[in-house]
XYZ file of C-alpha atoms in Angstrom:
436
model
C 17.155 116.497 78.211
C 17.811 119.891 80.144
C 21.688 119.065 80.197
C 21.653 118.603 76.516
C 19.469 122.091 75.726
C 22.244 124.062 78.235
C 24.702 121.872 75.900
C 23.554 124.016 73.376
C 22.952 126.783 74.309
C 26.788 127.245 75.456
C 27.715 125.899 72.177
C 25.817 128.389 70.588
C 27.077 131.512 72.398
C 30.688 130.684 72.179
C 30.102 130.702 68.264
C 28.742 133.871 69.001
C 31.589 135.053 71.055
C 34.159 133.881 68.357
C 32.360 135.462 65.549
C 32.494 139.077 67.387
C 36.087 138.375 68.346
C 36.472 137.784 64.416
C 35.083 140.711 63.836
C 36.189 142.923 66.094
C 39.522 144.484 65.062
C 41.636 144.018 68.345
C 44.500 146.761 67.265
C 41.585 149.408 67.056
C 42.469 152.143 69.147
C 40.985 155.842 69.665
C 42.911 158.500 67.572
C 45.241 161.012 69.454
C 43.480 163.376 71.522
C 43.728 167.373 69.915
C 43.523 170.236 71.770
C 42.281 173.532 70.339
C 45.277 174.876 72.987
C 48.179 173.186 74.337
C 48.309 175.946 76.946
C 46.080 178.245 78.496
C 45.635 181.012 81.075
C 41.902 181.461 82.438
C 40.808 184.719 83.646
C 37.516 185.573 85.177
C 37.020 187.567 81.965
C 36.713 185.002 79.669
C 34.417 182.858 82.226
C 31.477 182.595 79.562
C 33.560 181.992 76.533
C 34.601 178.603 75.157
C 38.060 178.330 75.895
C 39.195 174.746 75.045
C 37.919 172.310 72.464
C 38.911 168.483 72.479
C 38.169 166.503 70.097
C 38.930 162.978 68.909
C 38.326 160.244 65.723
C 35.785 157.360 66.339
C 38.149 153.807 66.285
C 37.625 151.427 63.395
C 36.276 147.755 65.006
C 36.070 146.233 61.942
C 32.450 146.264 61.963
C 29.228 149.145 62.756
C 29.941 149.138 66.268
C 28.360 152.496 68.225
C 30.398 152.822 71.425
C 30.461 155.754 73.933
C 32.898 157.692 75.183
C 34.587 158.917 78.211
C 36.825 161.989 78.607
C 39.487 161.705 81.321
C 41.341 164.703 82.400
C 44.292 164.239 86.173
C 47.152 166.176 86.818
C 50.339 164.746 85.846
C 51.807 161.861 87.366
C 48.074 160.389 88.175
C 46.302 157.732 87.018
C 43.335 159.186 86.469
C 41.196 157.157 89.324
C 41.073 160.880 91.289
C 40.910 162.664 88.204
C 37.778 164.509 86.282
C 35.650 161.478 84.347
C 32.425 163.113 81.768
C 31.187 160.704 79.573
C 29.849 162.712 75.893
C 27.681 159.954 74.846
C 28.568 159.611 71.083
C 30.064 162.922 70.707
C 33.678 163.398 69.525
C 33.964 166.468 70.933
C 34.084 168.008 74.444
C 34.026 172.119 74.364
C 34.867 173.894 78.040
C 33.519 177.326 78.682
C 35.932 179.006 81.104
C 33.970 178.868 84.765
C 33.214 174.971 83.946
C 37.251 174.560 83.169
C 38.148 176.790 85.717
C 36.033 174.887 88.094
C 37.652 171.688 86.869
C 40.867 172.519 87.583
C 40.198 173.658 91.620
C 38.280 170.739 91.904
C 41.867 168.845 91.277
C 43.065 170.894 94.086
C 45.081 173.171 91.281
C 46.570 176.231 93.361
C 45.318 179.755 91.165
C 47.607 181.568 89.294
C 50.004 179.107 88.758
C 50.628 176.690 86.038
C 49.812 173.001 85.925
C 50.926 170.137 83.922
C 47.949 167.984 83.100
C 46.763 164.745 81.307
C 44.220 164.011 78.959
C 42.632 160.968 77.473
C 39.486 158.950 75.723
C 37.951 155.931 76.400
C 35.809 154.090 73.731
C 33.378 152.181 75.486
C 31.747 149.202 73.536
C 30.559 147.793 77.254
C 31.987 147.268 80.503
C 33.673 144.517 79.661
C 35.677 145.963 76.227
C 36.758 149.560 75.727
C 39.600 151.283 73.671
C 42.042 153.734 75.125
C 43.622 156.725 73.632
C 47.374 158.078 73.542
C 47.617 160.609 76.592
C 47.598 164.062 75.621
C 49.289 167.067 77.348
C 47.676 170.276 78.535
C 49.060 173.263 80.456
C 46.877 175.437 82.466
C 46.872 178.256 84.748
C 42.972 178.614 86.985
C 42.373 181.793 88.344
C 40.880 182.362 91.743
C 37.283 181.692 92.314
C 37.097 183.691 95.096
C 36.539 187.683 95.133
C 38.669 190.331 96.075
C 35.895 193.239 96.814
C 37.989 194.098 100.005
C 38.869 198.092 99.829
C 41.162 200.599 102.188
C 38.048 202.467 103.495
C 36.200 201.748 106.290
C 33.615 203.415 109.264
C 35.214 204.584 112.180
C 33.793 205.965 115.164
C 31.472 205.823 118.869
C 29.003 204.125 116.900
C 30.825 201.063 115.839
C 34.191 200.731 116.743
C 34.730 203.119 119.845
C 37.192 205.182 117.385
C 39.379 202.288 116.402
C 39.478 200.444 119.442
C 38.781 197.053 116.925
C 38.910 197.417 113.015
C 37.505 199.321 111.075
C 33.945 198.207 109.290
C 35.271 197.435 106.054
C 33.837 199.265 102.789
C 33.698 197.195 99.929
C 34.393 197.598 96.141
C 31.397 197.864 93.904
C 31.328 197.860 89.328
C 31.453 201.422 90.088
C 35.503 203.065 90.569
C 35.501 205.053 93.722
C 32.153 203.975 94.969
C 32.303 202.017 97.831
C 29.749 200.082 100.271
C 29.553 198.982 103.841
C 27.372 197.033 105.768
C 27.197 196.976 109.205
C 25.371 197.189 112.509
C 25.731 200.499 114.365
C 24.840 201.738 117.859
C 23.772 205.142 118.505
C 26.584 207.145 118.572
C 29.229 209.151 116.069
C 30.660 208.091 112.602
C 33.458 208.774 110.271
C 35.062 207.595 107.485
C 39.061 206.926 106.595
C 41.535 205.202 104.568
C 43.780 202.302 105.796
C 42.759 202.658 109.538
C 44.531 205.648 109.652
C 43.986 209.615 110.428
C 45.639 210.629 107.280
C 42.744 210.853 105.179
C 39.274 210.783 106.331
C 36.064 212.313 105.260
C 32.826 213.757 107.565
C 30.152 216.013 107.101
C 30.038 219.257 107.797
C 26.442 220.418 107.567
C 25.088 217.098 108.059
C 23.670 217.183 104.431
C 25.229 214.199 103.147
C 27.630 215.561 101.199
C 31.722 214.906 101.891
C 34.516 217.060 103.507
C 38.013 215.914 104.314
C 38.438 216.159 107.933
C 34.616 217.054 108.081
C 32.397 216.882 111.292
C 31.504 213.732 112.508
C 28.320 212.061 111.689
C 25.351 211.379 113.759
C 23.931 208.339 113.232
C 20.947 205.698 115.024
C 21.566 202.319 116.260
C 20.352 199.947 113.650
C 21.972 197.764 110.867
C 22.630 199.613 107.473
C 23.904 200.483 104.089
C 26.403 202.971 103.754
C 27.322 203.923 100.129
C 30.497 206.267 99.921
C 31.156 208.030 96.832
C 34.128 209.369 96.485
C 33.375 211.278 93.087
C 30.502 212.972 93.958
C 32.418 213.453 97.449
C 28.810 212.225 99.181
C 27.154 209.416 100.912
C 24.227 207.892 101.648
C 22.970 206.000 105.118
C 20.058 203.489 104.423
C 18.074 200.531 107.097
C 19.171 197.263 104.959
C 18.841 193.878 105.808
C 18.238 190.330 104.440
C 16.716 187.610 106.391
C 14.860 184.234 106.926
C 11.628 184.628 107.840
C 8.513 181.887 108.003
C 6.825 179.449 109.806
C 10.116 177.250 109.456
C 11.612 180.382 111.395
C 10.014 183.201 113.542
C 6.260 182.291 113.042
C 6.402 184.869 109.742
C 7.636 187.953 112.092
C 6.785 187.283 115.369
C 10.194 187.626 116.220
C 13.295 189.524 114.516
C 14.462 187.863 110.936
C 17.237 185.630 110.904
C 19.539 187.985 109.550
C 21.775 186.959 106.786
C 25.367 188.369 106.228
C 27.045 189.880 103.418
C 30.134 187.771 102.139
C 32.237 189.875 99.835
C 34.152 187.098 98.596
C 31.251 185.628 96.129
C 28.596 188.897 96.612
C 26.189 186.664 98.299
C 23.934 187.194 101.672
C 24.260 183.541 103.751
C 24.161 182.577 107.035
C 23.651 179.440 109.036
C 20.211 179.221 110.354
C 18.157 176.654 112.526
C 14.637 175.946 110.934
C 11.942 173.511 111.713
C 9.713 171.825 109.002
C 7.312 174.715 107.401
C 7.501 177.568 104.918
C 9.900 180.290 104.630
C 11.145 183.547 102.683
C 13.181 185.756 102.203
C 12.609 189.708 102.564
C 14.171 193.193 102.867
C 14.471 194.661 106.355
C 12.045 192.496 108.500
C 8.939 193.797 105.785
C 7.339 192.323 103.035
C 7.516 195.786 100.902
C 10.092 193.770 99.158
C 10.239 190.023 99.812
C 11.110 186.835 97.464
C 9.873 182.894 97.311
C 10.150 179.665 95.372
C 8.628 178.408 93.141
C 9.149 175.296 95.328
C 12.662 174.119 95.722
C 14.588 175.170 92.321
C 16.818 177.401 93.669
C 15.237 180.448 91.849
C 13.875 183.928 93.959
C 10.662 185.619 92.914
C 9.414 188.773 93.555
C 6.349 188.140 96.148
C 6.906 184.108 94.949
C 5.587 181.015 96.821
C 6.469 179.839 100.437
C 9.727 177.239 100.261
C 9.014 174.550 102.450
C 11.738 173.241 104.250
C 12.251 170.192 107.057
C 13.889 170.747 110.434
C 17.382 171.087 110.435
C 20.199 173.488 110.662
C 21.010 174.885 107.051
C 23.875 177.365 105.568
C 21.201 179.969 103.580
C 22.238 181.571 101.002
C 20.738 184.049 98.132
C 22.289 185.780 95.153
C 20.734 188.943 94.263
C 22.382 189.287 90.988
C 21.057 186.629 89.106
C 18.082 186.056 92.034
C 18.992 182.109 92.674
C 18.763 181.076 96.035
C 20.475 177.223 97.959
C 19.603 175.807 101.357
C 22.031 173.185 102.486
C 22.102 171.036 105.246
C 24.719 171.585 107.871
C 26.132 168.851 110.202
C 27.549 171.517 113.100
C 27.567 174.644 113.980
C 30.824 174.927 116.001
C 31.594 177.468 119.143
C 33.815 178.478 121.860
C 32.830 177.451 124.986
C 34.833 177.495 128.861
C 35.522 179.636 131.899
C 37.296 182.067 129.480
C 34.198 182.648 127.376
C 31.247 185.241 128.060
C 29.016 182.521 128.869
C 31.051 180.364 130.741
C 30.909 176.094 130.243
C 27.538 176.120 130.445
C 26.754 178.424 127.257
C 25.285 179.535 124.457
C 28.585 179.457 123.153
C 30.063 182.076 121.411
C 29.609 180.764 117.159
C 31.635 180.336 114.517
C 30.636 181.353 110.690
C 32.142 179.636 108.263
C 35.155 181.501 106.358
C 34.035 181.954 102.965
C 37.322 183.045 101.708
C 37.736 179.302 101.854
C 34.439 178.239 101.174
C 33.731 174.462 99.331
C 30.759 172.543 99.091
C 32.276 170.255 101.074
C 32.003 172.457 103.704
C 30.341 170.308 106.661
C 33.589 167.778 107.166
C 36.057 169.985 105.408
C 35.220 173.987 106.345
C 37.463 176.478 108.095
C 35.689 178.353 111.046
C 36.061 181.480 112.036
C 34.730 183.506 115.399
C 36.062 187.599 115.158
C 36.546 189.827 117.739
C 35.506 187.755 120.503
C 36.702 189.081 124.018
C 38.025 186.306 125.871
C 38.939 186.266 129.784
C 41.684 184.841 131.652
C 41.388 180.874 131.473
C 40.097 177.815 129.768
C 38.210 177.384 126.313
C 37.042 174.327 123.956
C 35.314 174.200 120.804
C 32.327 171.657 120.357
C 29.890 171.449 118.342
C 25.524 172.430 118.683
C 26.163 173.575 122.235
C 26.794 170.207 123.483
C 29.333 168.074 124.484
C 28.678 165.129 122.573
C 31.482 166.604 119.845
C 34.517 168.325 121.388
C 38.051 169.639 120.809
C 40.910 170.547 122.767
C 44.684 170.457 122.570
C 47.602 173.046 122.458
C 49.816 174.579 120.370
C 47.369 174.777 117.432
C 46.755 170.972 117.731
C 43.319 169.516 118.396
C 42.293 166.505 119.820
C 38.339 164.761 120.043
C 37.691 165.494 123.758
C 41.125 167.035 124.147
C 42.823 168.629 126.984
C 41.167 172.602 127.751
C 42.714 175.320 125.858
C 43.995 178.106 128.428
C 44.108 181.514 127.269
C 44.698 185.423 128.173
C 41.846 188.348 128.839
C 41.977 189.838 125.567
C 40.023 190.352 122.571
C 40.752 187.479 119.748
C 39.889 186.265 115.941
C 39.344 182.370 116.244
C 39.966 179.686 113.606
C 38.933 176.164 113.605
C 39.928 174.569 110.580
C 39.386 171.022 109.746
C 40.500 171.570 106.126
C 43.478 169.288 106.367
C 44.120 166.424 108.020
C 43.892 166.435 111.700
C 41.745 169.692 112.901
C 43.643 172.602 113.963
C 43.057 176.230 115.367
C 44.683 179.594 115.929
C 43.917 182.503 118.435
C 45.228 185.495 117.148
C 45.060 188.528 119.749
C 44.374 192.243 118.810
């Protein structure tokens, strides 16, 4: 009795089956893809206007069918397997503003400011057994660079910083202001100036110590301490202010019984991050190790709020970073913190080593398998380096000639003072010493 009730049943979903397929109009196919622009060139100007429309006809089945659809965009000659993949639901329509196109694009590993070829398509999708594919369309695009250029010619020379040039220059940055320019950086007591292009040519002190600017002025007494400096060249004056951001909490320095973890200006997105060690507990943010001005949660959305809740955290080593223009905040998880360790470093093999921060001119969210590292002015002796990773020797590199190996040979290297890249961008991991 059961075989002849499967019997039927089988019999009575292949009718099914046949009547669909008799249905179902098999040459159905989505319409041609149309562009609102066969070519286009982003700019960061344009970043919150909608910059490309695609849109598309529904495919006749033959009957009411309600399929979804999937937009498909590769570079040319792919298949579109690596490619961008957004389904729209039921929409015909996709719109891109230009940061989410932009975006697109150097997620496809598009090089800025150039041109690409690309590929565009639609998928019907009646259910994962039966969908409908559209004719490829073409699109030409050129992404601009997500990555500012605030860099400047100016920078602070002097006792107090740089023992009058000995190392660079700390850099002054470009701000929405023309000829106003801002440094931060971490002085000693001592003597300051300021100049163009590392040079003698043209620089600026003060005369009568009253903040305003003369060219070839006095030089500038100043405390040790980490600070602020606005230059303004149109008013010809500056200004000289304590300013810090940094971690503080439970989760950090038992809310201030020890300094902030100090977070560092990156000029390429106009963000304060750092990599920072916390254990489980609470922690926030604030301005110059006092909670005169300080920010919180709510929670975990990624949000800062003047005097807001504690953010509660779990032990781990994090990359910290908060945006005071639009006050969001992210904490993500980082797998190692890499260093310079050997006979050549200041603290020999046994460490701390001497850290890397990541490079944010070449900063991804894949950063934890896929970042470049980079250690400045570290003074190296005569002999042997490696890099590992967390202080310990259960990750390691060496090699030679720019080549690194897990647990490779030691690295040897001249007295001298050095800017260090690891970069495990590519392939197989490689570094550079450069010497100053």
């Amino acid at each position: 009795m059961k075989r002849v009730l499967i019997l039927c049943l089988l019999a009575l979903w292949s009718c099914e089956k046949d009547e669909v397929r008799a249905i179902l109009d098999e040459n159905a196919a989505v319409s041609s893809v149309t562009l609102s622009a066969p070519e286009l060139i982003l700019s960061k100007d344009e970043a919150d206007n909608d910059v490309l429309t695609i849109n598309w006809q529904a495919p006749n089945f033959g009957y009411d069918a309600a399929p979804s659809y999937m937009l498909f965009i590769d570079k040319q000659g792919g298949d579109f397997s690596k490619g961008y993949a957004t389904s729209t639901g039921r929409e015909l329509k996709k719109v891109f503003r230009g940061s989410e196109l932009n975006a697109l694009l150097l997620n496809l590993d598009l090089a800025p400011e150039e041109a690409h070829q690309l590929i565009v398509r639609v998928d019907a999708v009646l259910s994962n057994a039966f969908s409908l594919r559209s004719p490829i369309a073409s699109l030409k695009a050129t992404p601009y660079s997500s990555v500012l250029d605030l860099s400047s010619l100016w920078g602070v020379v002097g006792s107090a910083i740089n023992d009058w040039g000995a190392t660079p220059d700390g850099p002054f940055y470009k701000t929405s202001q023309n000829d106003v320019y801002v440094a931060y950086v971490t002085l000693t007591d001592g003597m300051i100036k300021f100049r163009k292009d590392q040079d003698w040519a043209e620089n600026y002190g003060d005369d009568g110590a009253d903040g305003t600017l003369e060219p070839g002025g006095a030089d500038i007494a100043v405390k040790a301490g980490t600070y602020k400096i606005t230059l303004n060249l149109v008013s010809k004056s500056y200004k000289i202010e304590p300013y810090t951001w940094g971690v503080v909490g439970s989760a950090f320095n038992d809310w201030g019984a020890t300094p902030d973890g100090k977070l560092q200006y990156d000029p390429f997105s106009d963000q304060w991050r750092s990599i920072v060690k916390l254990k489980t507990g609470e922690l926030k943010i604030r301005l110059n190790n006092d909670w005169g001005v300080n920010y919180g949660g709510p929670g975990l959305s990624g949000t800062l709020v003047d005097g807001g809740s504690n953010i509660q955290v779990n032990e781990g080593l994090y990359l910290v970073t908060i945006n005071l223009k639009d006050l969001s905040y992210s904490i993500l998880p980082v797998t190692n913190l890499w260093g310079i360790v050997g006979d050549a470093a200041p603290n020999g093999w046994d460490g701390p080593d001497v850290p890397f921060d990541l490079d944010y001119s070449k900063y991804d969210k894949n950063f934890n398998t896929n970042g470049v590292w980079i250690a400045r002015n570290v003074t190296l002796k005569s002999g042997e380096i490696k890099f590992r990773a967390n202080n310990s020797w259960t990750l390691n590199y060496g090699g030679s000639g720019g080549t690194l190996e897990e647990g490779g040979a030691n690295i040897k290297v001249e007295a001298g003072v050095y800017d260090v890249v690891l970069d495990f961008s590519g392939g197989a991991p490689v570094y550079k010493l450069t010497k100053k």
